[in-house]
mmCIF file of C-alpha atoms in Angstrom:
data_model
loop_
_atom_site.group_PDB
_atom_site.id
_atom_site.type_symbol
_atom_site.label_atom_id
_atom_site.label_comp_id
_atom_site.label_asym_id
_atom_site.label_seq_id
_atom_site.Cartn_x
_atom_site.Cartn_y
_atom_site.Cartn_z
ATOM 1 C CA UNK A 1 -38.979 35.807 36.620
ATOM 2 C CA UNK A 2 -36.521 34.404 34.575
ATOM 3 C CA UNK A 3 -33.395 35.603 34.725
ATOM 4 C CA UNK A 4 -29.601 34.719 33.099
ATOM 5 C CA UNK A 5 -28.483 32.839 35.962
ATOM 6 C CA UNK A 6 -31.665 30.993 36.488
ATOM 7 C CA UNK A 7 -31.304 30.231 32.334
ATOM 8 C CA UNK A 8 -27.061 29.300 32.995
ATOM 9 C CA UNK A 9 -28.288 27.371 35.724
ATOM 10 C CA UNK A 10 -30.169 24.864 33.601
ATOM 11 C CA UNK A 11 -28.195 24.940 30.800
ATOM 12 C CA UNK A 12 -24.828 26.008 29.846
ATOM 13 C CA UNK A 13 -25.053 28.780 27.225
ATOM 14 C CA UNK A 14 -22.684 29.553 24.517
ATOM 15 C CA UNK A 15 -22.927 32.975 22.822
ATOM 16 C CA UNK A 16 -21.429 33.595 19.720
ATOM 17 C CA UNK A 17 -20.798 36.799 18.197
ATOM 18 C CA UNK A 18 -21.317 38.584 15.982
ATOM 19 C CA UNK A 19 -24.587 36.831 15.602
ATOM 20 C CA UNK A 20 -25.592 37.282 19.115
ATOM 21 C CA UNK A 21 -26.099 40.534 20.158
ATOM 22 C CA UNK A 22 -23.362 41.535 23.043
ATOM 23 C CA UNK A 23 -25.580 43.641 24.981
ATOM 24 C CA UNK A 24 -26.847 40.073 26.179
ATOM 25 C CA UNK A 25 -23.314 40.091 28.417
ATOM 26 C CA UNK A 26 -23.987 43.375 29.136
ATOM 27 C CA UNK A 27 -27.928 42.874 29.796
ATOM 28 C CA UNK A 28 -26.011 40.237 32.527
ATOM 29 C CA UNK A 29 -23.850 42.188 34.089
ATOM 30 C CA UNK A 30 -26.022 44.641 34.825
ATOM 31 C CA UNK A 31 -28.656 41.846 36.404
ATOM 32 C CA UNK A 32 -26.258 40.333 38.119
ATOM 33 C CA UNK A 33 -24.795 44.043 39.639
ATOM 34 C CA UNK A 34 -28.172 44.454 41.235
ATOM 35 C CA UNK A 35 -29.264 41.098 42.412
ATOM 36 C CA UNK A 36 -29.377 41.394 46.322
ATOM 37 C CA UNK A 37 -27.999 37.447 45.931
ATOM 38 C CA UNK A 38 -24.990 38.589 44.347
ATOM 39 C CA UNK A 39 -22.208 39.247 46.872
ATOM 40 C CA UNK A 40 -18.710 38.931 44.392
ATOM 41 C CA UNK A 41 -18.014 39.713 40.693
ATOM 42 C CA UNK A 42 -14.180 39.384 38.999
ATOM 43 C CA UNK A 43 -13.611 39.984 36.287
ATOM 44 C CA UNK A 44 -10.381 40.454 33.022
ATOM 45 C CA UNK A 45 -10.635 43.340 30.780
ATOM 46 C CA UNK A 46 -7.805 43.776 27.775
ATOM 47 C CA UNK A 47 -9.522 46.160 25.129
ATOM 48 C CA UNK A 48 -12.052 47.452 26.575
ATOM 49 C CA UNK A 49 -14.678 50.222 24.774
ATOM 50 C CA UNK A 50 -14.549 53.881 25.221
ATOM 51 C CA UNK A 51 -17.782 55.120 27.211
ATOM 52 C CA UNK A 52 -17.483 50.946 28.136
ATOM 53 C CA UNK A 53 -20.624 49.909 29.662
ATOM 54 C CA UNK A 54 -19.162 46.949 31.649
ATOM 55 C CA UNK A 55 -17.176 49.515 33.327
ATOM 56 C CA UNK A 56 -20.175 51.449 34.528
ATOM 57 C CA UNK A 57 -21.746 47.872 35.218
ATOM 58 C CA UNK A 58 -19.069 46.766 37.667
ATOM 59 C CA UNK A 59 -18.971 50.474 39.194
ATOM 60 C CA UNK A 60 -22.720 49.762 39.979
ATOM 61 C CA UNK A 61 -22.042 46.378 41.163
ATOM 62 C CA UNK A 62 -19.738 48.473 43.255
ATOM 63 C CA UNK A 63 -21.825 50.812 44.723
ATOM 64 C CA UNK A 64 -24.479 48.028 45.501
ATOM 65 C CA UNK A 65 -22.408 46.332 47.870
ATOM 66 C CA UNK A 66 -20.682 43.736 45.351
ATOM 67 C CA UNK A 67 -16.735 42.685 46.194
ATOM 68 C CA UNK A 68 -15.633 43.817 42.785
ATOM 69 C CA UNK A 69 -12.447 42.945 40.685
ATOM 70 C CA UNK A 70 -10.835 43.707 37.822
ATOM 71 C CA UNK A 71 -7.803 42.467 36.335
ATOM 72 C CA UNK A 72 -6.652 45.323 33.659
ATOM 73 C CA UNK A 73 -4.351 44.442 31.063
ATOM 74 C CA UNK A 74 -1.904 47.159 30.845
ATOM 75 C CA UNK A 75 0.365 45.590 28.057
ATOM 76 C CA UNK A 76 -2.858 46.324 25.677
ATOM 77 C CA UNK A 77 -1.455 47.678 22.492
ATOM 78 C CA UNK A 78 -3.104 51.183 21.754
ATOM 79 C CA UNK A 79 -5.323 50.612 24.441
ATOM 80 C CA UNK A 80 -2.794 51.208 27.653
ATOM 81 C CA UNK A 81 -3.715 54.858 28.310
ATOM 82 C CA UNK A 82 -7.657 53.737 28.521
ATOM 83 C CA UNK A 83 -6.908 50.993 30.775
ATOM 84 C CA UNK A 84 -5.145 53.228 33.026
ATOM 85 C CA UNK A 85 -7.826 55.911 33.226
ATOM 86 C CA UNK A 86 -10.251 53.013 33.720
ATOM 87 C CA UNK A 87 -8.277 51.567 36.181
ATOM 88 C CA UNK A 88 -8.529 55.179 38.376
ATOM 89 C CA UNK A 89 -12.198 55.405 37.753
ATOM 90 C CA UNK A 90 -12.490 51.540 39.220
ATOM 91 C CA UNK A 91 -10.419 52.467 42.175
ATOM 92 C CA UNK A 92 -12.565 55.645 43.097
ATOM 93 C CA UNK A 93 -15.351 53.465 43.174
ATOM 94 C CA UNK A 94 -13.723 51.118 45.734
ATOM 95 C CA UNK A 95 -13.041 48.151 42.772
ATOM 96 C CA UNK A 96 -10.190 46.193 44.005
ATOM 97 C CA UNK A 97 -7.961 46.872 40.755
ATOM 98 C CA UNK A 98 -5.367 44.536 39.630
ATOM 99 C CA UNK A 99 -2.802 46.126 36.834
ATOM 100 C CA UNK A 100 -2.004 42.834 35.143
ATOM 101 C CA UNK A 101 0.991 40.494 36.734
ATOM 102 C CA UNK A 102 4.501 40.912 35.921
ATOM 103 C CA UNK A 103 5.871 38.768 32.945
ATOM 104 C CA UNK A 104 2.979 38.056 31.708
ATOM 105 C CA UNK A 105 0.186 39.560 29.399
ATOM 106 C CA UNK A 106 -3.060 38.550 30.628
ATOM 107 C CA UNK A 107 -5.147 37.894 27.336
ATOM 108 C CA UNK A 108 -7.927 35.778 29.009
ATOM 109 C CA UNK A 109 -11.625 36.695 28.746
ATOM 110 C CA UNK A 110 -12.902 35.524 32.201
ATOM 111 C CA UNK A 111 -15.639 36.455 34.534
ATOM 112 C CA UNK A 112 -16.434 34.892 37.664
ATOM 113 C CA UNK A 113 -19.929 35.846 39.481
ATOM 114 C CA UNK A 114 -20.660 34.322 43.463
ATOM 115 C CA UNK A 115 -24.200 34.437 44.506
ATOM 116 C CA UNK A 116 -25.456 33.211 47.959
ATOM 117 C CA UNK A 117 -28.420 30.773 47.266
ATOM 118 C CA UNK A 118 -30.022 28.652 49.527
ATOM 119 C CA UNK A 119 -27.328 29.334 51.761
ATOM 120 C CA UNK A 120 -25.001 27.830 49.424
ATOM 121 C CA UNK A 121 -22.648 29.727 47.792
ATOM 122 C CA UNK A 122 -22.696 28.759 43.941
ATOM 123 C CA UNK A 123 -20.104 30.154 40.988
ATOM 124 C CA UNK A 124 -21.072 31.244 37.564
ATOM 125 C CA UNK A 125 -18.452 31.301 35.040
ATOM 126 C CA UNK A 126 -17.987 33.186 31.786
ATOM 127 C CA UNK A 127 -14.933 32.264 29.690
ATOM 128 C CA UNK A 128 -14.898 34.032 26.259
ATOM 129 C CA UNK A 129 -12.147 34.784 23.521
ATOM 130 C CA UNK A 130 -11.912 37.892 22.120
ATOM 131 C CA UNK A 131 -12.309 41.332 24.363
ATOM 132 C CA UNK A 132 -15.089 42.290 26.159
ATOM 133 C CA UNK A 133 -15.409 45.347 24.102
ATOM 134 C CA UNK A 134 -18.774 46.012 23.211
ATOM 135 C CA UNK A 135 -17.111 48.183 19.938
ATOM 136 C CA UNK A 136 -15.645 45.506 18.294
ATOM 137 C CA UNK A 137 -17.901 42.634 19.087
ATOM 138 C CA UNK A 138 -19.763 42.834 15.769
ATOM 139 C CA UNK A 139 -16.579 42.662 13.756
ATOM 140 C CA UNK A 140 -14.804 39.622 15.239
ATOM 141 C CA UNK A 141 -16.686 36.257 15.696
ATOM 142 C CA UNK A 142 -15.785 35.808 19.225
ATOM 143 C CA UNK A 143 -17.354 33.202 21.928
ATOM 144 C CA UNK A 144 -18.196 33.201 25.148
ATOM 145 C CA UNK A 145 -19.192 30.452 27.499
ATOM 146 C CA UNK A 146 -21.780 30.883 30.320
ATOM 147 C CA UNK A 147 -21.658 27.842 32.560
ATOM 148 C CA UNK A 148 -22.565 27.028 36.424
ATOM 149 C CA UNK A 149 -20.595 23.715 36.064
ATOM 150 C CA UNK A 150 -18.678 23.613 39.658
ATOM 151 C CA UNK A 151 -15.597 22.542 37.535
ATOM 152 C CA UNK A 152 -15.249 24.905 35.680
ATOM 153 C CA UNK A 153 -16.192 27.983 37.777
ATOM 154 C CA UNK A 154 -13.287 26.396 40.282
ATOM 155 C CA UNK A 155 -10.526 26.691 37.726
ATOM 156 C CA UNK A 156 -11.716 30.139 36.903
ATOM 157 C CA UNK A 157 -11.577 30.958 40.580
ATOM 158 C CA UNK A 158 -7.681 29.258 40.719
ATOM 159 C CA UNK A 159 -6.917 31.639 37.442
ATOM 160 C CA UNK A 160 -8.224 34.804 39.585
ATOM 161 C CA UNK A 161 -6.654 33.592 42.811
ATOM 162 C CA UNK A 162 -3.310 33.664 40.906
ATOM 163 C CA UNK A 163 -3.977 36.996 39.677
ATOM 164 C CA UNK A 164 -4.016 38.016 43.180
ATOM 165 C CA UNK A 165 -1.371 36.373 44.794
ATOM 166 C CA UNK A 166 0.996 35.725 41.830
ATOM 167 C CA UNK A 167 3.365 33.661 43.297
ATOM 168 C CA UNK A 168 0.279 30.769 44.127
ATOM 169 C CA UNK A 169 0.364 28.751 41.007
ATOM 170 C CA UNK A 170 -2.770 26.425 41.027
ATOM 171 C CA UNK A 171 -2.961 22.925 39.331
ATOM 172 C CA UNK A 172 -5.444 22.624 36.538
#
């Protein structure tokens, strides 16, 4: 069957919203958190929705045997306290759950999915702008880019490496 990755495969994809539907990142995520293939998904979250179904996507992803992480935003204006509580329902679930990096305010939209195929390991990235806030996504006219393109997917992967070890600052 056809499926987004087999599509972002082929062909880079570029959603824009509000003309796309959102649920299409959603519809995505949840693929990709129960594709046996699947074995890592990181992700960035700023504002994220109340009720957020990318949270319960990830926590699914979780539970399915996926190395899951999220980088929470803490410095999110109005949004802090939701992003905490988020944060302890990730953790419960056995997300690895990074609380944003001193000094800065982490404002990217960036997801990074690893699936074993062929016994190759391949990268999908998804860099956006905007939130990945299914709420809002009809209001602002956000993009977000779905690409398999090695080069890109590896800078993504430097970005998240950082966000785990702060002090390794990668070259782009």
């Amino acid at each position: 069957g056809q499926t987004y990755l087999n599509s972002i495969s082929k062909s880079d994809i570029l959603f824009h919203f509000p003309y796309h539907s959102f649920f299409h990142f959603i519809d995505l995520l949840r693929e990709v958190s129960i594709d046996p293939k699947v074995t890592e998904i990181k992700m960035t979250g700023y504002r994220l929705a109340r009720n957020s179904h990318i949270i319960n996507a990830l926590i699914n992803a979780a539970r399915n045997g996926k190395k899951v992480t999220m980088v929470l935003e803490l410095q999110a204006r109005f949004n802090e306290q939701d992003n905490i509580q988020y944060g302890n329902m990730l953790d419960k679930e056995n997300v690895k759950v990074i609380l944003g990096v001193p000094g800065l305010k982490v404002h990217s939209k960036l997801c990074l999915i690893t699936r074993k195929e062929n016994k190759e390991i391949k990268k999908y990235a998804l860099v956006g702008t905007g939130n990945f806030n299914e709420s809002t996504a009809k209001v602002f006219s956000d993009q977000l880019l779905c690409t398999a393109d090695p080069n890109i997917a590896r800078e993504v992967a430097v970005v998240f490496e950082f966000f785990e070890r702060n002090y390794k600052i990668g070259r782009f």
